[in-house]
Amino acid sequence: MTIAEQINQIREELHRHNYNYYVLDRPEISDFEFDQKLKRLIELEVTYPEYDDPNSPTKRVGGGLTSGFETIVHRNRMYSLDNSYSKQDLIDWEKRLQKVVESDISYTCELKYDGASISLTYEDGKLSRAVTRGDGVQGDDVTANIRTMHSVPLQIQPPFPDIFDIRGEIILPLIGFQKMNKIRLANGEEPYRNPRNTASGSLKLQDSREVAKRPLECMLYSIVGAQTLANTQFESLELARKWGFKVPEHNILARTLSEVFEFIEHWDHHRNDLPYEIDGVVIKVNSLKHQEQLGYTSKSPRWAMAYKFQAEQAITILEHISYQVGRTGAITPVANLSPVELAGTTVKRASLHNADQIAKLDVRIGDAVFVEKGGEIIPKIVGVDLAQRKSDTPKVEYITHCPECHSLLLRHEGEAHHYCPNVDQCPPQIIGRIEHFISRKAMDIEGLGGETVTLLVTNQLIDNYADLYTLTKAQLLPLERMAAKSVDNLIEGIIKSKSQPFHRVLFALGIRFVGETVAQNLAKHFKSLDSLIQASQEELVAVDDIGERIAESVRSFFSDSKQLEIVNRLKSYGLQLEAQEAAVPISTLLQGCNIVVSGVFKNLSRDQLKLLIEQHGGKVVSSISSKTSFVVAGENMGPSKLEKSQKLGVSIKSEDEFLSEINAEV
Ligand code: AMP
Ligand code: ZN
């Protein structure tokens, strides 16, 4: 087999396994085997860059920044849909159809996925372009972002037209949405409001690697330009499915309107069983020939109709408002409700967001309120039934003092939330910061959980996270529910955490707006806590992805003498406050590659070169074997190494070749 054939074979295999995993949810090989194949492909692509392909499965990780999205005129206009809200609307619609179409009309019924629409163009069976809907006539080219989504096939199986468009909806399934919000909350950031806006916002992210991290999916619903391969909408959905697109199985073919009504009723009741949000169903005339006869109005096809569900609402009584204090001191008002059934669960609490929201709704204690449930983690109050309000109900007075420590609350210019400024003594802030410090993505301290933290704080054994490192067995053993074994585990976990790399420590400090990625960027750039502490506002905003707001937050954190004292204590306990150079990855370009470095180099020292290899995911090995991916050779490569690599057929790259392949600037 030639190299090109080998590369193609692995790519096809990976496309197929990717489809089995992400579209069918039926993997045929283990994750490990998949990774091995992917590594092998990366190896081949690195060694033979002449076979590069933008649709290679290795490109799913994203890469490259887009500064402005190019505007593209749609090859076929993207229409919107007419809406209907009742059976009568549909009966009237059918009457209009029957004036144009003489024979019996059947319908395809589909779910109306609630996300952002996208048009994908395939040329020669390969994804060539992805464009947002925009105003329907032209949209933005977001191909790089779409390529990262595993449920979008980069290449499809024949037969296919030379060129065609396929339309779908980019959605964010609920579980993924909730996971993303958990992370945001842990970073002290505002949670995303709903899956739909988050999905459409994701399409416009400038860094496709960020898009790759989001669990987005693409649901397809229409092919434009495949009349030769399908006669009906239903068949074209099956065709799309055969090509490897994700087309949910819930669609049906309805021969009469009453079958359409059954479909609507079923999904109105069962929409919450789906792992993603829908806001209705779409009914389409099935025959493509009929569709052609019916044509379009200036806005929408005459042959399709959206049926919109009522948002699911319940009415119940607002009993009282409680106020939560987060780890950053932000206050969140929560409505406590008389329990009510909504979308299959019992709802007792709803979000009220902030003081402005309460004022806007003018919601009062004892009011009958409308509660709605979308993709949010907790439901929200959308209105008040004023007819039921008693005449003497007073307005809600927003709290002025912290419910936990009674400090006077503050509200910063331009921010929605009130804050408790008593950072050092307000119990939920103390506990919240320590919980964040020990959490899995931060210091990941085994044997220590939220309850234990509360126990330690309430027993006054710790006040801040630095205190963790002075805990002794003698202090812990007398505590309730602390067996000798768990004390040992706890102490061991704390000691082990001292070797967590710098970027994790930085994240663990809990600086507002400094999430995992920001912490990594800061660690990579400043390399040590000391230089980060010294950094000016200008130096901070010069770092990737760091804006004024984050920079200010970092500066204010380190200008607080109490914080500095805690940080200095961490240093004295031996935590990693400097970057271990290799710990900060740049790319996965060399993942799976075993690389030998030999000779003297002109641009870099050997150590710098080795570091660079590790930063791109490669491994530096000392001797050449059949497992060696390639050798980077400088001047005066050792003769025995040269001979061995020739004998084993291991390729040799010059320093320049290597650097240009990994795109490194020196
Ligand atoms: P609207 O935005 O309310 O005018 O509804 C039209 C949009 O619904 C289209 O632009 C699509 O993005 C979206 N949609 C979701 N599911 C479907 C579907 N099964 N068929 C057609 N359009 C759909
Ligand atoms: Zn407080």
XYZ file of C-alpha atoms and ligand atoms in Angstrom:
690
model
C 0.000 0.000 0.000
C 1.280 3.470 -0.796
C 1.367 6.131 1.892
C -1.557 7.921 0.247
C -3.605 4.722 0.337
C -2.719 4.096 3.952
C -3.712 7.605 4.916
C -6.981 7.329 3.014
C -7.789 3.998 4.549
C -7.318 5.238 8.105
C -9.289 8.385 7.359
C -12.198 6.358 6.040
C -12.100 4.064 9.035
C -12.084 7.011 11.393
C -14.944 8.714 9.553
C -16.931 5.502 9.897
C -16.164 5.028 13.599
C -16.866 8.662 14.242
C -20.277 8.196 12.620
C -20.973 5.038 14.637
C -20.119 6.841 17.824
C -21.597 10.300 17.376
C -24.507 9.749 15.029
C -25.641 6.197 15.702
C -24.448 6.082 19.296
C -23.275 2.527 18.560
C -19.470 2.400 18.707
C -17.842 -0.674 17.207
C -14.398 -0.174 18.628
C -13.141 0.985 22.003
C -12.093 4.563 22.641
C -8.576 3.264 23.048
C -8.544 1.657 19.620
C -10.001 4.811 18.132
C -7.274 6.903 19.742
C -4.598 4.538 18.460
C -5.853 4.906 14.908
C -6.091 8.650 15.275
C -2.538 8.787 16.584
C -1.326 6.720 13.674
C -3.043 9.114 11.273
C -1.559 12.150 13.006
C 1.854 10.521 12.694
C 1.399 9.955 8.988
C 0.054 13.438 8.384
C 2.960 15.001 10.234
C 5.482 12.966 8.311
C 3.792 13.440 4.947
C 2.317 16.930 5.009
C 1.754 16.774 1.249
C -1.386 14.715 1.936
C -2.956 17.371 4.151
C -6.741 17.577 3.869
C -9.040 20.085 5.587
C -11.605 17.297 6.012
C -9.265 14.847 7.711
C -10.672 13.438 10.987
C -7.640 14.968 12.709
C -9.098 18.412 12.048
C -11.976 17.909 14.481
C -9.945 19.495 17.258
C -10.067 22.864 15.541
C -7.270 25.369 15.312
C -6.631 28.728 13.772
C -8.403 31.954 14.570
C -11.007 33.689 12.455
C -11.014 37.418 13.001
C -14.017 38.267 10.871
C -16.419 35.867 9.209
C -16.720 36.219 5.474
C -20.205 37.019 4.202
C -21.467 34.471 1.713
C -24.533 34.683 -0.494
C -26.528 31.461 -0.090
C -26.565 29.264 -3.173
C -30.242 28.723 -2.405
C -32.149 31.155 -0.278
C -32.880 30.079 3.310
C -36.564 30.757 3.883
C -38.281 30.911 7.226
C -41.396 28.961 8.116
C -44.989 30.055 8.555
C -46.256 29.426 12.046
C -49.446 27.796 13.214
C -50.750 27.440 16.726
C -53.944 25.406 16.400
C -55.498 22.509 14.552
C -57.730 24.979 12.781
C -54.670 26.780 11.366
C -53.561 23.481 9.848
C -56.989 22.635 8.481
C -57.041 26.051 6.765
C -53.559 25.415 5.422
C -54.576 22.088 3.918
C -57.488 23.793 2.151
C -55.062 26.232 0.554
C -52.822 23.345 -0.511
C -55.693 21.491 -2.099
C -56.392 24.432 -4.378
C -53.010 23.904 -6.015
C -52.390 20.170 -5.666
C -55.010 17.904 -7.147
C -53.935 14.477 -5.858
C -53.836 13.294 -2.214
C -51.363 15.091 -0.046
C -49.285 13.320 2.546
C -46.950 14.987 5.026
C -43.631 14.460 6.700
C -43.785 15.418 10.366
C -40.539 16.445 11.998
C -39.449 17.887 15.290
C -38.627 21.573 15.298
C -35.176 21.634 16.840
C -34.519 24.791 18.798
C -31.067 26.021 17.861
C -29.377 27.947 15.063
C -29.891 27.070 11.422
C -27.015 26.229 9.160
C -26.555 25.468 5.486
C -23.835 23.004 4.546
C -22.501 22.690 1.015
C -20.939 19.425 -0.153
C -18.843 19.224 -3.272
C -17.650 15.838 -4.483
C -19.022 14.385 -1.287
C -16.841 16.593 0.887
C -17.915 19.373 3.188
C -16.829 22.527 1.423
C -18.685 25.273 3.243
C -20.970 25.990 6.162
C -22.910 29.234 6.284
C -25.219 30.638 8.972
C -28.710 31.653 7.982
C -28.065 35.397 8.376
C -30.914 37.265 6.712
C -31.784 34.264 4.556
C -30.079 35.698 1.484
C -26.571 35.833 2.874
C -24.896 34.567 6.007
C -21.486 34.090 7.623
C -18.940 31.477 6.613
C -18.417 29.391 9.767
C -16.911 26.309 8.118
C -13.944 26.020 10.488
C -16.274 25.927 13.477
C -18.673 23.434 11.922
C -15.831 21.050 11.052
C -15.210 20.480 14.744
C -18.703 19.033 15.270
C -18.530 15.267 15.261
C -22.057 14.725 13.988
C -21.288 16.652 10.786
C -19.790 14.206 8.286
C -16.724 15.660 6.589
C -17.083 13.207 3.758
C -20.060 11.145 2.654
C -20.702 7.877 0.846
C -21.801 7.794 -2.827
C -24.095 8.101 -4.680
C -24.333 11.864 -4.209
C -24.863 14.855 -6.523
C -21.672 16.696 -7.504
C -22.791 19.610 -5.434
C -25.699 20.091 -3.049
C -26.756 22.007 0.052
C -28.108 20.393 3.149
C -29.822 22.338 5.910
C -29.972 21.675 9.577
C -30.004 23.055 13.038
C -27.043 23.339 15.378
C -28.239 22.455 18.839
C -26.782 22.051 22.290
C -28.221 19.019 24.086
C -29.399 19.694 27.626
C -26.810 17.618 29.465
C -23.977 19.354 27.668
C -25.533 22.731 28.359
C -25.805 21.980 32.045
C -22.193 20.802 32.175
C -21.016 24.019 30.537
C -22.935 26.047 33.087
C -21.507 24.115 36.006
C -18.057 25.074 34.808
C -19.056 28.707 34.371
C -20.494 28.865 37.852
C -17.296 27.320 39.215
C -15.365 30.123 37.525
C -17.535 32.787 39.102
C -19.110 33.571 35.726
C -22.770 34.142 34.899
C -24.380 30.943 33.618
C -25.618 30.856 30.023
C -29.307 31.603 29.792
C -30.491 28.844 27.458
C -29.201 26.193 25.052
C -30.452 27.926 21.916
C -28.564 31.181 22.412
C -25.489 29.299 23.524
C -25.590 27.178 20.362
C -25.959 30.161 18.072
C -23.291 32.098 19.984
C -20.926 29.146 19.560
C -21.129 29.393 15.777
C -19.569 32.834 15.946
C -16.678 32.018 18.266
C -13.405 33.104 16.754
C -11.372 30.196 18.058
C -12.549 26.924 16.570
C -10.736 25.021 19.327
C -13.225 26.521 21.758
C -16.077 25.342 19.553
C -14.543 21.858 19.496
C -14.835 21.729 23.277
C -18.567 22.403 23.219
C -20.894 19.404 22.928
C -22.799 20.788 19.927
C -24.719 18.637 17.491
C -26.124 19.136 14.026
C -29.599 17.807 13.184
C -30.405 17.727 9.480
C -33.820 18.354 7.995
C -33.608 19.190 4.340
C -31.566 18.568 1.215
C -31.595 21.134 -1.562
C -30.727 19.754 -4.958
C -31.133 15.983 -4.602
C -34.330 15.592 -6.647
C -32.592 12.959 -8.736
C -32.037 10.759 -5.682
C -35.293 11.232 -3.778
C -38.915 11.890 -4.695
C -40.210 12.867 -1.311
C -39.125 14.732 1.796
C -39.306 11.479 3.763
C -36.991 9.743 1.299
C -34.581 12.629 1.339
C -34.331 12.379 5.123
C -33.506 8.706 4.730
C -30.938 9.594 2.117
C -29.343 12.121 4.464
C -29.244 9.453 7.137
C -27.564 7.028 4.746
C -24.993 9.642 3.886
C -24.096 9.756 7.542
C -25.946 12.824 8.790
C -27.736 12.898 12.096
C -31.451 12.762 11.352
C -33.528 11.839 14.402
C -35.686 8.748 13.990
C -38.770 10.472 15.346
C -39.952 11.782 11.982
C -43.035 10.147 10.535
C -44.907 10.041 7.285
C -48.544 11.094 7.853
C -51.195 10.278 5.265
C -53.864 12.498 6.783
C -54.096 15.580 8.953
C -55.407 13.488 11.824
C -52.154 11.544 11.809
C -50.394 14.908 11.899
C -52.468 15.903 14.944
C -51.510 12.679 16.710
C -47.853 13.457 16.133
C -48.290 16.970 17.486
C -50.104 15.789 20.587
C -47.575 13.094 21.261
C -44.620 15.482 21.165
C -46.399 18.238 23.022
C -46.595 15.790 25.922
C -43.272 14.069 25.459
C -40.977 16.899 24.458
C -39.274 16.689 27.834
C -38.247 13.101 27.210
C -35.907 14.300 24.487
C -32.278 15.028 25.333
C -32.542 18.392 23.524
C -35.101 21.182 23.274
C -37.753 21.493 20.607
C -40.178 24.373 20.279
C -42.705 22.694 18.058
C -42.984 20.407 15.060
C -42.625 21.084 11.355
C -45.071 19.664 8.854
C -43.967 19.428 5.228
C -45.811 18.333 2.113
C -44.109 15.044 1.367
C -43.967 14.905 -2.420
C -41.160 17.038 -3.881
C -43.254 17.399 -7.019
C -46.085 18.885 -4.962
C -43.594 21.149 -3.242
C -42.507 22.456 -6.597
C -46.090 23.134 -7.632
C -46.728 25.024 -4.413
C -43.602 27.156 -4.453
C -42.765 30.010 -2.115
C -44.168 33.282 -0.843
C -41.677 36.113 -0.423
C -40.856 34.781 3.043
C -41.502 31.079 3.272
C -42.345 27.873 1.431
C -46.072 27.288 0.937
C -45.493 23.568 1.426
C -44.293 23.695 5.028
C -45.742 24.843 8.324
C -44.276 25.111 11.797
C -46.595 24.210 14.637
C -45.395 26.011 17.752
C -45.939 24.536 21.183
C -47.024 26.758 24.010
C -44.098 27.199 26.380
C -44.797 24.941 29.307
C -46.125 26.998 32.138
C -47.603 26.415 35.520
C -49.206 28.802 37.938
C -48.390 28.697 41.625
C -47.906 30.875 44.706
C -44.689 32.702 45.558
C -44.224 31.892 49.249
C -41.031 33.744 49.982
C -37.766 34.892 48.464
C -34.486 33.602 49.807
C -31.056 34.935 48.957
C -27.995 32.841 48.183
C -24.424 33.991 48.558
C -21.945 32.565 46.049
C -18.222 32.060 46.545
C -17.508 35.424 44.962
C -20.045 37.114 47.235
C -22.647 37.580 44.479
C -26.212 37.488 45.782
C -28.852 35.517 43.875
C -32.520 35.829 44.804
C -34.471 32.573 44.632
C -38.250 32.268 44.570
C -39.636 29.612 46.902
C -42.916 28.347 45.504
C -45.815 26.176 46.538
C -44.832 22.890 44.878
C -46.323 22.537 41.403
C -46.031 19.983 38.576
C -44.261 21.319 35.499
C -42.860 19.414 32.545
C -42.764 16.167 34.448
C -41.051 17.408 37.608
C -42.166 19.038 40.831
C -40.987 22.620 40.957
C -40.411 24.310 44.313
C -37.908 26.969 43.439
C -37.384 29.334 40.547
C -34.709 31.800 39.605
C -35.314 35.508 40.013
C -31.813 36.452 38.745
C -31.315 39.841 40.452
C -32.945 42.938 41.900
C -33.773 44.424 38.499
C -35.620 41.302 37.484
C -37.762 41.416 40.629
C -38.547 45.078 39.990
C -39.315 44.432 36.334
C -41.765 41.627 37.114
C -43.045 43.552 40.147
C -43.497 40.175 41.737
C -44.708 40.215 45.353
C -44.901 37.687 48.156
C -48.187 35.779 47.992
C -48.635 36.461 44.269
C -49.843 33.796 41.863
C -46.930 33.551 39.426
C -46.386 31.911 36.049
C -43.419 29.562 36.024
C -41.754 28.352 32.849
C -39.192 25.704 32.271
C -36.746 25.846 29.425
C -33.262 24.397 29.288
C -32.280 26.315 32.389
C -31.105 24.432 35.406
C -33.883 25.905 37.494
C -37.174 27.240 36.108
C -37.930 30.924 35.925
C -40.828 33.204 36.785
C -42.174 34.902 33.676
C -45.121 36.849 35.012
C -47.687 37.544 37.700
C -51.427 36.937 37.592
C -52.450 40.395 38.759
C -56.128 39.454 38.910
C -55.338 37.252 41.886
C -53.310 39.830 43.823
C -54.734 41.052 47.125
C -55.003 44.804 47.285
C -52.676 45.479 50.194
C -49.689 43.378 49.063
C -46.490 45.383 49.565
C -43.683 45.594 47.005
C -40.639 43.404 47.586
C -37.872 45.269 49.349
C -34.577 43.894 48.136
C -32.249 43.003 50.974
C -29.659 45.591 51.924
C -27.540 43.301 54.104
C -25.957 39.897 53.593
C -28.305 37.149 54.810
C -25.309 35.215 56.163
C -22.982 37.771 57.729
C -25.131 40.915 57.807
C -22.621 43.145 56.023
C -23.996 46.004 53.961
C -24.321 44.846 50.343
C -22.678 46.703 47.463
C -23.479 46.897 43.816
C -20.798 47.775 41.276
C -21.510 50.125 38.410
C -22.894 48.256 35.442
C -23.249 44.899 37.219
C -26.531 43.150 37.766
C -25.764 41.522 41.088
C -25.360 42.854 44.582
C -22.268 41.700 46.465
C -21.385 40.954 50.013
C -17.984 42.631 50.452
C -17.099 40.699 53.601
C -14.815 38.359 51.718
C -12.930 37.087 54.764
C -15.674 36.354 57.233
C -18.815 35.598 55.249
C -19.251 31.815 55.748
C -20.609 30.827 52.298
C -17.796 32.772 50.659
C -15.153 31.126 52.852
C -16.577 27.665 52.245
C -17.241 28.323 48.547
C -13.654 29.399 47.903
C -12.232 26.349 49.625
C -14.658 24.072 47.780
C -13.530 25.604 44.524
C -9.874 25.210 45.498
C -10.212 21.470 46.135
C -12.499 20.761 43.163
C -11.602 18.249 40.496
C -10.387 20.679 37.862
C -8.473 22.741 40.407
C -6.333 21.028 43.080
C -8.370 17.822 42.890
C -7.799 16.852 46.514
C -8.848 13.281 47.076
C -10.615 12.414 50.295
C -11.999 15.911 50.742
C -15.514 16.962 49.752
C -17.918 19.827 50.294
C -19.365 18.463 53.534
C -15.962 17.982 55.098
C -14.989 21.519 54.151
C -18.079 22.839 55.935
C -17.227 20.689 58.938
C -13.665 22.010 59.035
C -14.769 25.618 58.686
C -17.526 25.421 61.286
C -15.105 23.774 63.711
C -12.758 26.693 63.063
C -9.941 24.454 61.905
C -9.596 26.342 58.629
C -10.462 29.823 57.389
C -8.926 29.723 53.962
C -7.363 27.231 51.592
C -3.830 27.790 52.836
C -4.939 26.477 56.216
C -5.554 23.064 54.619
C -1.815 22.538 54.456
C -1.347 22.930 58.212
C -4.043 20.460 59.245
C -2.810 17.671 61.507
C -4.168 14.232 62.305
C -4.575 15.244 65.931
C -6.923 18.052 64.876
C -8.970 15.880 62.583
C -9.451 12.681 64.551
C -11.851 14.082 67.161
C -14.247 15.330 64.461
C -17.539 13.612 63.897
C -17.537 10.983 61.114
C -13.756 11.128 60.759
C -12.360 7.611 60.993
C -8.598 7.108 61.184
C -8.587 5.838 57.620
C -10.346 8.880 56.202
C -8.035 11.177 58.129
C -5.055 9.424 56.558
C -6.587 9.729 53.091
C -7.336 13.362 53.619
C -3.829 14.266 54.776
C -2.323 12.240 51.946
C -4.584 13.922 49.382
C -3.549 17.344 50.643
C 0.149 16.505 50.444
C -0.267 15.051 46.961
C -1.943 18.218 45.730
C 1.323 20.093 46.235
C 2.542 18.697 42.953
C -0.395 20.030 40.911
C 0.977 22.201 38.119
C 1.009 25.991 38.344
C -1.910 26.631 36.000
C -4.174 24.529 38.209
C -3.061 26.354 41.334
C -3.782 29.614 39.563
C -7.274 28.424 38.649
C -7.777 27.128 42.205
C -7.097 30.551 43.735
C -10.609 31.477 42.627
C -9.840 34.838 41.064
C -13.071 36.109 39.583
C -13.348 35.439 35.811
C -10.166 33.339 35.817
C -11.453 30.023 34.527
C -9.400 27.055 33.441
C -8.463 28.406 30.017
C -7.605 31.869 31.257
C -5.464 30.320 34.007
C -3.626 28.252 31.409
C -3.003 31.274 29.220
C -1.748 33.323 32.149
C 0.523 30.509 33.336
C 1.907 30.027 29.862
C 2.567 33.708 29.422
C 3.909 34.788 32.812
C 5.449 31.459 33.833
C 5.452 32.272 37.539
C 3.135 33.716 40.109
C 5.697 36.369 40.969
C 5.718 37.817 37.490
C 1.938 37.611 37.285
C 1.680 39.593 40.524
C 3.991 42.242 39.054
C 2.104 42.456 35.749
C 0.553 45.771 34.759
C -2.900 46.145 33.253
C -1.311 46.615 29.797
C 0.813 43.492 30.145
C -2.219 41.495 31.181
C -4.473 42.538 28.320
C -1.683 41.695 25.892
C -2.217 37.995 26.689
C -4.517 35.841 24.505
C -8.163 36.026 25.517
C -7.537 38.417 28.425
C -9.660 41.560 28.337
C -9.901 44.594 30.594
C -12.399 42.958 32.912
C -10.273 39.883 33.625
C -7.115 41.995 33.892
C -8.746 44.240 36.460
C -9.962 41.290 38.452
C -6.446 39.777 38.510
C -4.918 43.078 39.574
C -7.400 43.667 42.331
C -6.911 40.121 43.646
C -3.166 40.544 43.964
C -3.330 44.052 45.336
C -5.169 42.737 48.379
C -2.620 42.228 51.147
C -4.638 39.418 52.732
C -4.690 37.482 49.475
C -0.972 38.024 49.064
C -0.354 36.668 52.512
C -2.346 33.517 51.722
C -0.530 33.095 48.423
C 2.822 33.485 50.173
C 1.831 30.804 52.623
C 0.969 28.483 49.729
C 4.420 29.124 48.376
C 6.026 28.286 51.711
C 4.140 24.954 51.783
C 5.717 23.966 48.495
C 2.868 24.391 45.981
C 3.857 24.843 42.343
C 3.884 28.545 41.692
C 6.047 28.356 38.614
C 5.245 26.730 35.298
C 6.985 23.456 34.673
C 7.678 24.452 31.124
C 6.436 21.304 29.438
C 3.204 21.332 31.357
C 1.466 23.872 29.112
C 0.398 22.291 25.832
C 0.208 24.246 22.582
C -1.284 21.692 20.190
C -1.799 17.976 19.674
C -0.062 18.005 16.312
C 2.599 15.548 17.434
C 0.365 13.399 19.586
C 1.463 9.786 19.434
C 4.804 10.630 17.842
C 8.057 9.293 19.273
C 10.755 11.664 18.145
C 14.524 11.460 18.325
C 16.555 14.669 18.462
C 20.113 14.477 17.242
C 22.890 16.972 16.399
C 23.390 20.676 16.958
C 20.715 23.183 16.019
C 20.952 26.703 14.753
C 17.705 28.304 15.936
C 17.099 26.520 19.177
C 18.950 24.751 21.927
C 18.319 21.025 22.232
C 16.311 21.646 25.367
C 14.131 24.221 23.647
C 13.526 21.827 20.805
C 12.574 19.030 23.176
C 10.258 21.367 25.015
C 8.608 22.365 21.759
C 8.004 18.729 20.852
C 6.396 18.072 24.212
C 4.282 21.187 23.970
C 2.852 19.863 20.717
C 2.007 16.541 22.336
C 5.007 14.533 21.095
C 7.402 12.387 23.087
C 11.164 12.723 22.929
C 12.932 9.372 22.961
C 16.667 8.837 23.141
C 17.329 6.002 20.739
C 16.063 5.121 17.293
C 13.885 2.032 16.927
C 11.149 0.829 14.618
C 8.722 2.759 16.850
C 10.421 6.069 16.166
C 8.191 8.380 14.139
C 11.015 10.543 12.820
C 14.330 12.130 13.699
C 14.907 15.860 13.881
C 18.497 16.233 12.771
C 20.727 19.249 13.255
C 24.348 19.662 12.164
C 26.659 16.767 12.885
C 24.086 14.102 13.525
C 25.835 11.072 14.988
C 26.847 8.575 12.236
C 25.488 5.550 14.077
C 22.087 7.244 14.447
C 22.109 8.132 10.768
C 22.851 4.564 9.807
C 20.234 3.128 12.101
C 17.497 5.431 10.891
C 18.287 4.602 7.283
C 18.212 0.897 8.043
C 14.828 1.098 9.757
C 13.396 3.512 7.209
C 12.792 6.210 9.833
C 12.526 9.575 8.130
C 14.831 12.445 8.975
C 13.721 16.049 9.112
C 15.910 19.106 9.180
C 15.385 21.685 11.871
C 13.742 24.094 9.393
C 11.455 21.458 7.970
C 10.349 20.472 11.418
C 9.746 24.016 12.589
C 7.730 24.932 9.558
C 5.614 21.798 9.948
C 4.603 22.667 13.444
C 4.309 26.295 12.432
C 6.647 27.422 15.168
C 8.106 30.869 15.101
C 11.555 31.271 16.538
P -38.576 30.307 12.793
O -37.155 30.633 13.183
O -39.495 30.222 13.947
O -39.054 31.119 11.613
O -38.533 28.807 12.254
C -37.806 28.486 11.121
C -36.576 27.757 11.529
O -36.887 26.537 12.159
C -35.730 27.348 10.364
O -34.919 28.381 9.927
C -34.943 26.216 10.935
O -33.721 26.717 11.439
C -35.723 25.739 12.142
N -36.075 24.303 12.109
C -35.908 23.475 13.160
N -36.287 22.223 12.857
C -36.685 22.234 11.567
C -37.186 21.235 10.687
N -37.361 19.970 11.089
N -37.479 21.614 9.419
C -37.307 22.903 9.026
N -36.850 23.880 9.815
C -36.541 23.566 11.071
Zn -21.839 38.011 53.703
